[in-house]
Coordinates of C-alpha atoms and ligand atoms in Angstrom, one line a residue:
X1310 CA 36.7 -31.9 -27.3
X1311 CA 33.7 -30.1 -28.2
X1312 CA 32.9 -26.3 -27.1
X1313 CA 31.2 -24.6 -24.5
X1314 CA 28.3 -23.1 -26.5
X1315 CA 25.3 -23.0 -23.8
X1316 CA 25.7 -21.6 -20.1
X1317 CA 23.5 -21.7 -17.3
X1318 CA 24.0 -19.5 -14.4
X1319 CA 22.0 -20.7 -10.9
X1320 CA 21.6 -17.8 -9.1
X1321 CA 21.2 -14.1 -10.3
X1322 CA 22.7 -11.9 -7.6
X1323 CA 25.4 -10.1 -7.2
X1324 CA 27.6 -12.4 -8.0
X1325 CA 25.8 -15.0 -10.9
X1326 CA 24.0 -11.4 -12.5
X1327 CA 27.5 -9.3 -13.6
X1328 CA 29.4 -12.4 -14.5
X1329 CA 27.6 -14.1 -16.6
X1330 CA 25.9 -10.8 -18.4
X1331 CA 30.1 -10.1 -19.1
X1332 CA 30.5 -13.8 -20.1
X1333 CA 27.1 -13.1 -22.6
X1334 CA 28.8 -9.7 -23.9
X1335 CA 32.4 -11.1 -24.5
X1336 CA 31.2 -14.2 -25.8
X1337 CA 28.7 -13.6 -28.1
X1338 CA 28.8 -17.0 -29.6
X1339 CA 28.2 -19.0 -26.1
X1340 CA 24.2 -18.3 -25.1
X1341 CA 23.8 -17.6 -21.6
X1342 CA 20.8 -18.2 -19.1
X1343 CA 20.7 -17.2 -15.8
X1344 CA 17.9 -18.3 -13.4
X1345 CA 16.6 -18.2 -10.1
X1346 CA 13.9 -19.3 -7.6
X1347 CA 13.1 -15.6 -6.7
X1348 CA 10.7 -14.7 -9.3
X1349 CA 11.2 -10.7 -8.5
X1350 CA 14.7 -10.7 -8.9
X1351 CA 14.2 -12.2 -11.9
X1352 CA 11.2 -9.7 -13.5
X1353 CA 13.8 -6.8 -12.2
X1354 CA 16.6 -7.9 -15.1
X1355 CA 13.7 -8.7 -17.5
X1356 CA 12.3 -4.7 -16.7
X1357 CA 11.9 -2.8 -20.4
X1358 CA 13.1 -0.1 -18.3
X1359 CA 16.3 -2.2 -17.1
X1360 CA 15.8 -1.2 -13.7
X1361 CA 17.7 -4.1 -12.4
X1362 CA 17.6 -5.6 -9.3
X1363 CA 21.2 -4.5 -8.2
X1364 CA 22.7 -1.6 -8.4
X1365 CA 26.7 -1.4 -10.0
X1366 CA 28.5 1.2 -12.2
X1367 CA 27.8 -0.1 -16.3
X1368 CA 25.8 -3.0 -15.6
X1369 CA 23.1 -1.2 -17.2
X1370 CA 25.2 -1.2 -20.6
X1371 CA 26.4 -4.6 -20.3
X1372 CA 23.0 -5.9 -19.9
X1373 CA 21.3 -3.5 -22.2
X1374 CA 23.6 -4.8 -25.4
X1375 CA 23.0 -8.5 -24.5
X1376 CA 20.1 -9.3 -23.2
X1377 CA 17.4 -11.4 -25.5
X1378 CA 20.3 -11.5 -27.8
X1379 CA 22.5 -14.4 -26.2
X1380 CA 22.0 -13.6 -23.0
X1381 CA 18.4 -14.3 -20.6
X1382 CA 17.2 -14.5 -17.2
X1383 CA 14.0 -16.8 -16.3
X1384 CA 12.7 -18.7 -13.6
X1385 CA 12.9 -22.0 -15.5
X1386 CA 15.8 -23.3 -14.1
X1387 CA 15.2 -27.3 -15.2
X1388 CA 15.0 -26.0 -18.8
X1389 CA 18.2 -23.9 -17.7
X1390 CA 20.0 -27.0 -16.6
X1391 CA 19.0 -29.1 -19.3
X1392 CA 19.7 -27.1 -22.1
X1393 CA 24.0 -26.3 -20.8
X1394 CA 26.8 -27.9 -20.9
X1395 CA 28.4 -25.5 -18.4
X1396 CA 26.2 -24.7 -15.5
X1397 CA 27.8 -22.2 -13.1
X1398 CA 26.4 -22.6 -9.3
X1399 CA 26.2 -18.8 -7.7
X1400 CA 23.8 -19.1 -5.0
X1401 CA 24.2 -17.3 -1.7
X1402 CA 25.8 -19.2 1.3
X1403 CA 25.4 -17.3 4.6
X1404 CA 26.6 -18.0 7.5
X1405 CA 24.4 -20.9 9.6
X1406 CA 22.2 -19.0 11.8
X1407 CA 21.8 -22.5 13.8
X1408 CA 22.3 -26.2 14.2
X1409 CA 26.5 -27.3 14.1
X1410 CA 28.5 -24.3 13.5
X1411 CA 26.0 -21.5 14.1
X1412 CA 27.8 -18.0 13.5
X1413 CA 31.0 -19.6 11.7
X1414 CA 30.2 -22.5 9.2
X1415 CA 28.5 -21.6 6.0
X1416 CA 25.2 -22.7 5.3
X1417 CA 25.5 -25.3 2.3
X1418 CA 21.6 -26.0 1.4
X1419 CA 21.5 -23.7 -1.4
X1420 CA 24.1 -25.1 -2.8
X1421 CA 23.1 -28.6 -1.9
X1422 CA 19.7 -28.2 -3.1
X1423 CA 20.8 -26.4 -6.4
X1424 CA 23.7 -29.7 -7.0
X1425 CA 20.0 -32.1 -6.3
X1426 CA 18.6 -29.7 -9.0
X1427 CA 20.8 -30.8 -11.2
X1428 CA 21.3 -34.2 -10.5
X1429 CA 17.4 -34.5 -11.0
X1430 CA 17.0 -33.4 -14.4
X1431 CA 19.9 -33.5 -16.2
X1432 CA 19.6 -35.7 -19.4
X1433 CA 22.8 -35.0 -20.9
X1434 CA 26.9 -34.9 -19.6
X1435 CA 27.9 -31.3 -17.6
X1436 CA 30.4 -29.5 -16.0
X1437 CA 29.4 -28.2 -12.8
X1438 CA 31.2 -25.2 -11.8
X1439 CA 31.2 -23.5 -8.0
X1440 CA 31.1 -20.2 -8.3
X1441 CA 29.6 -19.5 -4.8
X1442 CA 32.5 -19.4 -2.5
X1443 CA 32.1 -22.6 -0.4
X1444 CA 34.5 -24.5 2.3
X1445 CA 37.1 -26.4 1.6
X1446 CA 36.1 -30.0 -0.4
X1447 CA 32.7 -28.7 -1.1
X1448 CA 33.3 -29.7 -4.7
X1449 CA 33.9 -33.4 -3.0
X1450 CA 30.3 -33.2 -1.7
X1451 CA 28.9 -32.0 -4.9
X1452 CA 30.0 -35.1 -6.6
X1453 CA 28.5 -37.3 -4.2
X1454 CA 25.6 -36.0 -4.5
X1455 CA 25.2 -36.0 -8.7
X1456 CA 26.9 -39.3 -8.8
X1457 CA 24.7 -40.9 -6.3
X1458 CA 21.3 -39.3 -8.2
X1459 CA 22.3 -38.8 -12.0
X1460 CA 20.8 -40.6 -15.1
X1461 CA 23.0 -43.1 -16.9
X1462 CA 24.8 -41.1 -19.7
X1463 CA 25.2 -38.5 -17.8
X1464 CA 28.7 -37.3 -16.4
X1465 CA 29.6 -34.4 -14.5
X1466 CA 32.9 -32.9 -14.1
X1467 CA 33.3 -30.1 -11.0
X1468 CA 35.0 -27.1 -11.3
X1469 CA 35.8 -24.8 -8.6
X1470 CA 35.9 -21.0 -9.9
X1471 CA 35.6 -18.9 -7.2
X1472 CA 35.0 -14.8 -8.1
X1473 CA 36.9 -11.9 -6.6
X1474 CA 35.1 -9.2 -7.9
X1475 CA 34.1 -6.4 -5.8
X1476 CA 31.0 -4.2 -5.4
X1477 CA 30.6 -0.7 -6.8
X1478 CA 34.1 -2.1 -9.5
X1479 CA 32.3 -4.9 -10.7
X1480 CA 32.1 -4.9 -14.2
X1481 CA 35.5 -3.1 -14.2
X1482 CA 36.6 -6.6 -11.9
X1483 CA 35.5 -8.7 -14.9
X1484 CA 36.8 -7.0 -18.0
X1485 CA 40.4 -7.0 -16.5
X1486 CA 40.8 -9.2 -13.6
X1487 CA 43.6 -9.9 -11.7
X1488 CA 43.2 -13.2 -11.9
X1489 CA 40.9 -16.1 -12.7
X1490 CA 41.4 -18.7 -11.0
X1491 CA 40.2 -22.2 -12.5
X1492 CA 40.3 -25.6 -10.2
X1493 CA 40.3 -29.2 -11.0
X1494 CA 40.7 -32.5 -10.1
X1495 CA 44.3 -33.3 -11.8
X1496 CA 42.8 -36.6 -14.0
X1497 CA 42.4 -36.8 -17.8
X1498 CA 38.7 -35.2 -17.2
X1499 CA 39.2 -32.9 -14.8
X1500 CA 42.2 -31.1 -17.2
X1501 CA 39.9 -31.5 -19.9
X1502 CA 36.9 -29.6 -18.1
X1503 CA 39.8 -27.0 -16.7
X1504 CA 40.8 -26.1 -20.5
X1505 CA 37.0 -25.9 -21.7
X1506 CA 36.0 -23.0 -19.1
X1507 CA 40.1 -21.8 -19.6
X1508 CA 38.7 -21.4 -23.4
X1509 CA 35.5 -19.1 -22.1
X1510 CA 37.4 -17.0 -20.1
X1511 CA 40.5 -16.9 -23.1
X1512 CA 37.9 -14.3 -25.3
X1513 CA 38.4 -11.6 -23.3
X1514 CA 41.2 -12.6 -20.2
X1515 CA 44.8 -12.7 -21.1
X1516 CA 45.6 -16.5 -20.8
X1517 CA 48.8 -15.8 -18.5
X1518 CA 46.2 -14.4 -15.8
X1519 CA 43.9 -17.4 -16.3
X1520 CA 45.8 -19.5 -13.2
X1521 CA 44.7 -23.4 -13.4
X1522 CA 45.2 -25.6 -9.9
X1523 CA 43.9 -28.2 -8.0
X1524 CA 40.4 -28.1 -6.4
X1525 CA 41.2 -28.1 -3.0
X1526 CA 43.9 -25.2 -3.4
X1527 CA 41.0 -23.1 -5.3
X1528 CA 38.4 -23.0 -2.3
X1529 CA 40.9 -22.2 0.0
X1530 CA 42.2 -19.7 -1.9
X1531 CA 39.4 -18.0 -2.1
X1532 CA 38.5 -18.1 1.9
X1533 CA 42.2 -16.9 2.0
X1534 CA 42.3 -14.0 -0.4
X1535 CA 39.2 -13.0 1.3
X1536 CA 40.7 -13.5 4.9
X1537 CA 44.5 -11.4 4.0
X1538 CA 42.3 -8.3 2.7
X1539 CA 40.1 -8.0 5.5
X1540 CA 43.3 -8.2 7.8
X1541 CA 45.2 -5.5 6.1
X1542 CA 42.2 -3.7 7.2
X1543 CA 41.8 -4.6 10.6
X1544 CA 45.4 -3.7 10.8
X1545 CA 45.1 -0.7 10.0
X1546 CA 42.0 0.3 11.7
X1547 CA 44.1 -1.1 14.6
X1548 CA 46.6 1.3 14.3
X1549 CA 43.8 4.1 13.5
X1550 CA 43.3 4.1 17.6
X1551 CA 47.3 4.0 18.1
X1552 CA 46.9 7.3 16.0
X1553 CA 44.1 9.1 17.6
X1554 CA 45.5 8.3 21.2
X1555 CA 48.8 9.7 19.8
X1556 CA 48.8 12.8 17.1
X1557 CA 49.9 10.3 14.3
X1558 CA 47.8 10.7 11.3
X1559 CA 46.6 7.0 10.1
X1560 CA 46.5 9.0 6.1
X1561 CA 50.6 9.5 6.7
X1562 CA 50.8 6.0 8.0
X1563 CA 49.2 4.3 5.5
X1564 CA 50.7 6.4 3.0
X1565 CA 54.4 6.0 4.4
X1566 CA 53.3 2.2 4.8
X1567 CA 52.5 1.7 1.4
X1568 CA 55.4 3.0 0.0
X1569 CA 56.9 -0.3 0.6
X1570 CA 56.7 -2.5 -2.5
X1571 CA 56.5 -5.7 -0.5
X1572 CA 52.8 -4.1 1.4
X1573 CA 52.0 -1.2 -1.6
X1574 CA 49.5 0.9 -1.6
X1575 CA 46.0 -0.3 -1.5
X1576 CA 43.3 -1.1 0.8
X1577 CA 45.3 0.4 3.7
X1578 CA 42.1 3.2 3.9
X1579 CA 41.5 3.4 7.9
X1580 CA 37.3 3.1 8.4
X1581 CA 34.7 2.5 10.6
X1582 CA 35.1 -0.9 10.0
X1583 CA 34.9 -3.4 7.1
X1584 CA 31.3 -4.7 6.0
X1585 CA 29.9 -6.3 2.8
X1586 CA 28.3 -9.4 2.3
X1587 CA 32.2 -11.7 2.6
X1588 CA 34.6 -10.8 4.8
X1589 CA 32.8 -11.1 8.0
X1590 CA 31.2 -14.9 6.3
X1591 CA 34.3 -16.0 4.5
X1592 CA 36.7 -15.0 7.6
X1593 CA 34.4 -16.7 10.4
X1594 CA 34.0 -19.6 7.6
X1595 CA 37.6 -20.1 8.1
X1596 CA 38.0 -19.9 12.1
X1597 CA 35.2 -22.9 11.5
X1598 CA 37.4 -24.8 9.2
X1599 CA 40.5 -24.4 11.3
X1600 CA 38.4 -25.9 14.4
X1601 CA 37.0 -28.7 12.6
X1602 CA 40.6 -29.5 12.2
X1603 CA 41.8 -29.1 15.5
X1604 CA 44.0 -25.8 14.7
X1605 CA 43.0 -24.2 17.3
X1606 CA 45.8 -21.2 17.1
X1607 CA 45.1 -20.7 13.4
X1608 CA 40.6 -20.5 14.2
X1609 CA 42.4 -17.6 17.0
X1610 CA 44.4 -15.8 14.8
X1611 CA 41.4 -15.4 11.7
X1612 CA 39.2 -14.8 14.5
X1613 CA 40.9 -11.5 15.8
X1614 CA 40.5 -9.9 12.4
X1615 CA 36.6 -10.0 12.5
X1616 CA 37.1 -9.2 16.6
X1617 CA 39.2 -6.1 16.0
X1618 CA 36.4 -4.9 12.8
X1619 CA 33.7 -5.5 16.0
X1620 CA 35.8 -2.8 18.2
X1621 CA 36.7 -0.2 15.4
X1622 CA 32.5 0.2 14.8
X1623 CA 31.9 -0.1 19.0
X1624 CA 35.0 2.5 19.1
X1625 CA 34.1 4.5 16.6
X1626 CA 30.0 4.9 18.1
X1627 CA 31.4 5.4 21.6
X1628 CA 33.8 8.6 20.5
X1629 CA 30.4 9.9 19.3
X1630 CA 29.0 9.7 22.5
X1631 CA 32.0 10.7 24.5
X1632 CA 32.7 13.7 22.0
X1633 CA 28.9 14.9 22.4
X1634 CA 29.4 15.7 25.9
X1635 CA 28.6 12.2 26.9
X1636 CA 25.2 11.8 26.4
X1637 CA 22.9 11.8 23.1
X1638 CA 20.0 10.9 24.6
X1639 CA 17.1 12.8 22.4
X1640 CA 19.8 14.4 20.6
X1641 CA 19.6 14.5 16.5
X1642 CA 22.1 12.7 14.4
X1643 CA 22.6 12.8 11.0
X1644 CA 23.9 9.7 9.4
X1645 CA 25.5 10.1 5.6
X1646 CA 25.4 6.6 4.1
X1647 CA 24.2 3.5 5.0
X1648 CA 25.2 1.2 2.1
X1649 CA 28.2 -0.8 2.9
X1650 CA 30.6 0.9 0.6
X1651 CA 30.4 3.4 -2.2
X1652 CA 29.0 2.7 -5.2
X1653 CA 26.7 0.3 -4.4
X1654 CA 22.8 -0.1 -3.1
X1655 CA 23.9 -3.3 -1.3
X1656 CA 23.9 -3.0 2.5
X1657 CA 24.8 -6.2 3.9
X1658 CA 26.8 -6.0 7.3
X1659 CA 27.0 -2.2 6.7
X1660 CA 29.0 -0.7 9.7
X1661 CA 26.6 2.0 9.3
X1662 CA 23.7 -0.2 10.7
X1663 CA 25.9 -1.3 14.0
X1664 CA 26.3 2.9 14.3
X1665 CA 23.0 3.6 14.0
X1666 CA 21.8 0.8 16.0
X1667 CA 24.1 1.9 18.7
X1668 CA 22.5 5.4 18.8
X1669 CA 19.6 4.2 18.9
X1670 CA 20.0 2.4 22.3
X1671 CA 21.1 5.7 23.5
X1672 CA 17.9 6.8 22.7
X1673 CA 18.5 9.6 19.6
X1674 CA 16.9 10.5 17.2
X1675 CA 18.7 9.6 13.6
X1676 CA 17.7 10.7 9.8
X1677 CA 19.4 8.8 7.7
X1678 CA 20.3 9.9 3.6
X1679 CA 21.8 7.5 1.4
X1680 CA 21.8 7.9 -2.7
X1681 CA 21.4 4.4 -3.6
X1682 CA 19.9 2.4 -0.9
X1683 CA 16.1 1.8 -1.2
X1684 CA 14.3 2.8 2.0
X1685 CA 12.0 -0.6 2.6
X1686 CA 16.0 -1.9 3.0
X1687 CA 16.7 0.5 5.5
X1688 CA 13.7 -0.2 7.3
X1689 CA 13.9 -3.7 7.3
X1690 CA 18.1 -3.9 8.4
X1691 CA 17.3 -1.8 11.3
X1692 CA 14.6 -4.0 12.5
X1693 CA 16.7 -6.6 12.2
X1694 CA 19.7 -5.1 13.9
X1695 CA 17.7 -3.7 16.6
X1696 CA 16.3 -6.8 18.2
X1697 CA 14.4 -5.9 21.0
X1698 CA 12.8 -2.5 19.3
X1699 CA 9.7 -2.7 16.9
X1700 CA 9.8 -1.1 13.8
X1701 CA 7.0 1.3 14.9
X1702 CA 9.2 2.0 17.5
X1703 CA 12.5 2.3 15.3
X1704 CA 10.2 4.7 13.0
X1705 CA 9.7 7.1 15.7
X1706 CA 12.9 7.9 16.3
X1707 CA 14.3 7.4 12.6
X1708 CA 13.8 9.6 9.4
X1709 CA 14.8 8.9 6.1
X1710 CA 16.0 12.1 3.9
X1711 CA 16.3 12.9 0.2
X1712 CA 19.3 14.6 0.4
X1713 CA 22.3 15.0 2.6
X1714 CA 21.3 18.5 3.2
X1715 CA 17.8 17.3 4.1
X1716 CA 19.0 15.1 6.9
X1717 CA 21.8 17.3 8.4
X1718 CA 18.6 19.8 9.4
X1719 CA 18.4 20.6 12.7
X1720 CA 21.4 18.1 13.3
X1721 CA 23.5 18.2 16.2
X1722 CA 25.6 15.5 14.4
X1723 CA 26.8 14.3 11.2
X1724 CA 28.3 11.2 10.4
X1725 CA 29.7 9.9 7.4
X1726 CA 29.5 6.6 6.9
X1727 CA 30.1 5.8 3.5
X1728 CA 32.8 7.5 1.2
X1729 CA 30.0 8.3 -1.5
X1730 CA 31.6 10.8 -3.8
X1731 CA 28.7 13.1 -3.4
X1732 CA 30.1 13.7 0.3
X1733 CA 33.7 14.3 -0.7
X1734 CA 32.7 16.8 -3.4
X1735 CA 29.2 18.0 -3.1
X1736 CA 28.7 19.0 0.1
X1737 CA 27.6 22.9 1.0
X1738 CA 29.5 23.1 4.1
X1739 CA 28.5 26.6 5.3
X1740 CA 25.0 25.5 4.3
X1741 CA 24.8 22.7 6.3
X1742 CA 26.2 24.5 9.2
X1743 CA 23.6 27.6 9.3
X1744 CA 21.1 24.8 9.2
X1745 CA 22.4 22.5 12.7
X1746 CA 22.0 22.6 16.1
X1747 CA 25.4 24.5 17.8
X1748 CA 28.1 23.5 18.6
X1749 CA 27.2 21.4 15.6
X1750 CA 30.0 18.0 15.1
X1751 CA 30.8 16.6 11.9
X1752 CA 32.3 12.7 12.8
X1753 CA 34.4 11.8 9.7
X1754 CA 34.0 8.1 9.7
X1755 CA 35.6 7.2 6.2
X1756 CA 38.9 9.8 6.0
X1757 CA 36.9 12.3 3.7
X1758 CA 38.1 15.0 4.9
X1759 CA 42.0 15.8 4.5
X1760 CA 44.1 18.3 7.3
X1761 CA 42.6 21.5 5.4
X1762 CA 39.5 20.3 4.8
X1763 CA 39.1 19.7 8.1
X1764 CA 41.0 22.7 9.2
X1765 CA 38.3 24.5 6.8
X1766 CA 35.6 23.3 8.3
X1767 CA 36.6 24.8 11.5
X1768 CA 37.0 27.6 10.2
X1769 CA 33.4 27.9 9.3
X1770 CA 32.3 26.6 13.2
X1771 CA 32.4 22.9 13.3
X1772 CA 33.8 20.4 16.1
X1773 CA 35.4 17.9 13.7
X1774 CA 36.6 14.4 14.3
X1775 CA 37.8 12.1 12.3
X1776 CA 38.7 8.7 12.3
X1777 CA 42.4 7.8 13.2
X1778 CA 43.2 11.8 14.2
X1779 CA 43.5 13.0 17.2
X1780 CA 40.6 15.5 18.3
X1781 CA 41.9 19.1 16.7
X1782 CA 43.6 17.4 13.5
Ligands
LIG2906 P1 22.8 -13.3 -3.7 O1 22.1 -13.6 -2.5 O2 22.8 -11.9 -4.2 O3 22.3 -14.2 -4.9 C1 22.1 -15.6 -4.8 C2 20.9 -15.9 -5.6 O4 20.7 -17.4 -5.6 C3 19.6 -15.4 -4.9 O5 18.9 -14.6 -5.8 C4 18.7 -16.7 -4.6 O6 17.4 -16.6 -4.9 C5 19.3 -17.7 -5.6 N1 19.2 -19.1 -5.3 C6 19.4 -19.7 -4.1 N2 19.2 -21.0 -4.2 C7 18.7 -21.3 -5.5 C8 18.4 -22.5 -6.2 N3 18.4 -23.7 -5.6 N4 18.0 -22.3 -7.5 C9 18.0 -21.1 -8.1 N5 18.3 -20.0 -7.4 C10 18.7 -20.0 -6.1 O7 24.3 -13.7 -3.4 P2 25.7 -13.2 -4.1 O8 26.1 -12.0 -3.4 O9 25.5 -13.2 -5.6 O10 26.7 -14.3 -3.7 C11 26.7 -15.6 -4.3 C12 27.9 -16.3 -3.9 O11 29.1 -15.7 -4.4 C13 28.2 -16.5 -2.4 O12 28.7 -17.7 -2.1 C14 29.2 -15.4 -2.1 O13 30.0 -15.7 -1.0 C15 30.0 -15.4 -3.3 N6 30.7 -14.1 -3.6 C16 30.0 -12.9 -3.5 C17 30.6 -11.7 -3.8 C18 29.9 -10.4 -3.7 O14 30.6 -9.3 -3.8 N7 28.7 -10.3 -3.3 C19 31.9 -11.7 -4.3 C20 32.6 -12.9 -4.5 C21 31.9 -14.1 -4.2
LIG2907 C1 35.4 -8.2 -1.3 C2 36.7 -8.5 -2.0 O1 37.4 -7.2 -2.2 C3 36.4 -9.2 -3.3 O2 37.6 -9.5 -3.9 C4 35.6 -10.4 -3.0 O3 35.3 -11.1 -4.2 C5 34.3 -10.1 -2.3 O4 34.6 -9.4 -1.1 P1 33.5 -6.3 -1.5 O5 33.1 -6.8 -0.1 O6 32.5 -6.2 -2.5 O7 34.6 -7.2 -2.1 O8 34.2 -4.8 -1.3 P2 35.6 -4.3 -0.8 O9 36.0 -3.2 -1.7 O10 36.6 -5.4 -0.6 O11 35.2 -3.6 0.6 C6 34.8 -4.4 1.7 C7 34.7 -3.5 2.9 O12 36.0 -3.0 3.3 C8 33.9 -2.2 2.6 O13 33.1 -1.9 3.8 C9 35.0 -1.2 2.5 O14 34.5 0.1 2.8 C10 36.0 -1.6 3.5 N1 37.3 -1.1 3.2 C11 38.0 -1.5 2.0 C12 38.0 -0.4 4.1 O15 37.5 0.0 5.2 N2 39.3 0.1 3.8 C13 39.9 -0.3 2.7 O16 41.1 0.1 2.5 C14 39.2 -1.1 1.7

């Protein structure tokens, strides 16, 4: 069978842009095109500058040593389709906001109307790959749809791939991934689609990582990888208020925890609660599966895990409140990050919006720093969040800063939010303290701040609290 030599990528976002720019670099013999409907989006990754549309730690280089080389972004996506063998589908899929399944199901039209795309103006055999993480027998639609609407000549193999990379590790994600996982249909075509896109990945992915199954078990894989990390969190974060209620320290928990080799180390950090763009969709896109088959226990069980994320951020506003003697009403908080996590400008279902939100129905005022996130996306997420407030009256009672310092002014509160590094290292803490209201609070959010830091920071005049430690640790 022949090669993969020409890839198109539908969809250049988080997901479609650092993928297939590490496909172009490692695979400098397949030429890649990625394209989109959003003609900004795509200008941003064509900028001289490379001032790209996202923000993730070496993308810049990545891109920078491939683009107009083998590797392109354009808004031409029939020429895109036509011209690959191997077209990747990486567009977003939300949650449904209404209709069947509002708030759970996952919203399928870009997909849909991206799988028509292709359908339309294909003139030659391809293999359709989901990238986009979709519900269980997506894949099954997608061939309806091409085989129902495709040219004669034209055959179209479907691939599930889904991607487990992470924001802010991205490119890190792709050179040495745990795993790629590659489904199929288990016929003579399907295998021989499977071993084409094995071959892709084979450049630069050790082939015993390169895990080959059957469609069915790859969507729901991903849904479930998604689904067991977000749990470990809610776990913990569970056992964060066991800790503060107590005198345990959730850092010696989770630490004592990990030491098991069946539950290691990682992604026991305790938090204000989990956000990014997946967890919340993938897990509530699971509960909906689980209903639509009438397992109604297993929908209850996925469902506590986003339900327990919902109290950790109600929790963790409301100790704010309480800790401030009660009230905050015209009072000034600082809040220290509003991306989602560190590392990355991305600030979808950031548990910093739900805090600031929150003190904003309690009437305070907020100034907000954060070193990534443009401010027209702070303005527009809080307008969103806050429903029933304008955004004229949002702005009067919100600031945005250009530093930390900046915003901690005049402060009667700080909040971290996000674990950017510049807060665990680069913070002035005697200068920031001259410069608040007294008694001036520091709320710890994302476990920053270790016994003597915190002990330190006493020391110097602050109230500290941090998340899952009892007031005084
Ligand atoms: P995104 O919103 O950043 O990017 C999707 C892009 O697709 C947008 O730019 C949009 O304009 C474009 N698009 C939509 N319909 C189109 C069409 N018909 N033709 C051309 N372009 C179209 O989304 P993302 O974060 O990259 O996520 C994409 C998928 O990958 C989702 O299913 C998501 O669940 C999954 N995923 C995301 C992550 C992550 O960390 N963000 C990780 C793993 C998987
Ligand atoms: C996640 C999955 O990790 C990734 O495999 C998948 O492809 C997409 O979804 P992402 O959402 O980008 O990636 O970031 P991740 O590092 O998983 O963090 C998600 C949220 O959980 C963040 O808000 C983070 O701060 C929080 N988190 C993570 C914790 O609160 N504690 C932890 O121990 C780990």
């Amino acid at each position: 069978p022949t090669k993969v030599s020409k890839i198109c990528c539908i969809g250049a976002g988080y997901v479609g842009g650092p993928t297939c720019a590490v496909i172009a670099l490692k695979c400098p013999h397949i030429q890649v095109t990625i394209v989109d409907l959003n003609k900004s989006r795509i200008d941003a990754w064509n900028t001289p500058d490379f001032k790209l549309p996202i923000y993730e730690p070496g993308l810049e280089d990545v891109v920078r040593q491939c683009r107009g080389r083998n590797l392109f972004f354009s808004t031409d996506v029939d020429k895109g389709i036509q011209e690959a063998d191997l077209i990747f589908v990486s567009v977003n899929t939300p949650t449904k906001k209404s209709g069947v399944g509002a708030g759970f199901a996952a919203d399928l039209k870009y997909v849909e109307s991206a799988t028509r795309q292709i359908a339309a103006v294909a003139t030659s055999s391809k293999i359709v790959v989901e990238k986009s993480t979709v519900p269980c027998r997506t894949a099954e639609s997608m061939r309806t749809i091409l085989e129902a609407n495709s040219k004669p000549n034209c055959r179209f193999d479907i691939l599930s791939n889904p991607e487990f990379l992470a924001e802010g590790t991205a490119i890190n994600d792709l050179f040495k991934p745990d795993r790629v996982l590659i489904g199929s249909l288990q016929t003579e075509e399907g295998k021989e689609a499977c071993e084409k896109l094995k071959e892709v990945y084979a450049n630069w992915v050790d082939p015993t990582r390169i895990l080959t199954v059957g469609l069915w078990s790859s969507e729901l894989t991903k849904l479930a990888a998604n689904a067991m990390l977000a749990q470990r969190i809610s776990s913990i974060n569970a056992l964060s208020a066991i800790c503060e209620a107590t005198g345990a320290n959730i850092d010696e928990v989770a630490y004592s925890i990990g030491f098991d080799s069946r539950i290691g180390p990682k992604f026991l950090k305790a938090s204000v609660g989990f956000g990014g763009s997946c967890f919340q969709k993938d897990i509530l896109n699971l509960v909906y599966l689980s209903e639509s088959l009438h397992l109604k226990e297993v929908a209850e069980y996925w469902r506590q895990v986003v339900e327990m994320n919902e109290y950790q951020k109600r929790r963790f506003s409301k100790r704010v409140v309480d800790t401030l003697f009660n009230t905050i009403t015209g009072k000034n908080i600082a809040v220290l990050g509003f991306a989602f996590k560190a590392d990355t400008g991305d600030t979808r279902e950031s548990a910093s919006i739900t805090l600031i939100r929150d003190f904003l129905k309690e009437r305070a005022n907020v100034s907000i720093y954060d070193p990534q996130v443009p401010h027209e996306q702070i303005w527009q997420d809080l307008e969103e969040a806050c429903g029933d407030m304008g955004i004229e009256e949002i702005k009067s009672s919100v600031t945005l800063r250009p530093t930390a310092l900046d915003a901690t002014q005049c402060a009667d509160a700080l909040v971290i939010a996000t674990e950017w590094k510049e807060f665990r290292e680069g913070i002035d803490w005697q200068t920031v303290y001259d410069g608040m209201n007294k008694p001036a609070f520091v709320f710890d959010g994302r476990l920053i701040l270790g016994l003597e830091e915190a002990e330190r920071l006493r020391r110097i005049g602050f109230k500290v609290t941090v998340i899952g430690r009892g007031n005084g640790m």
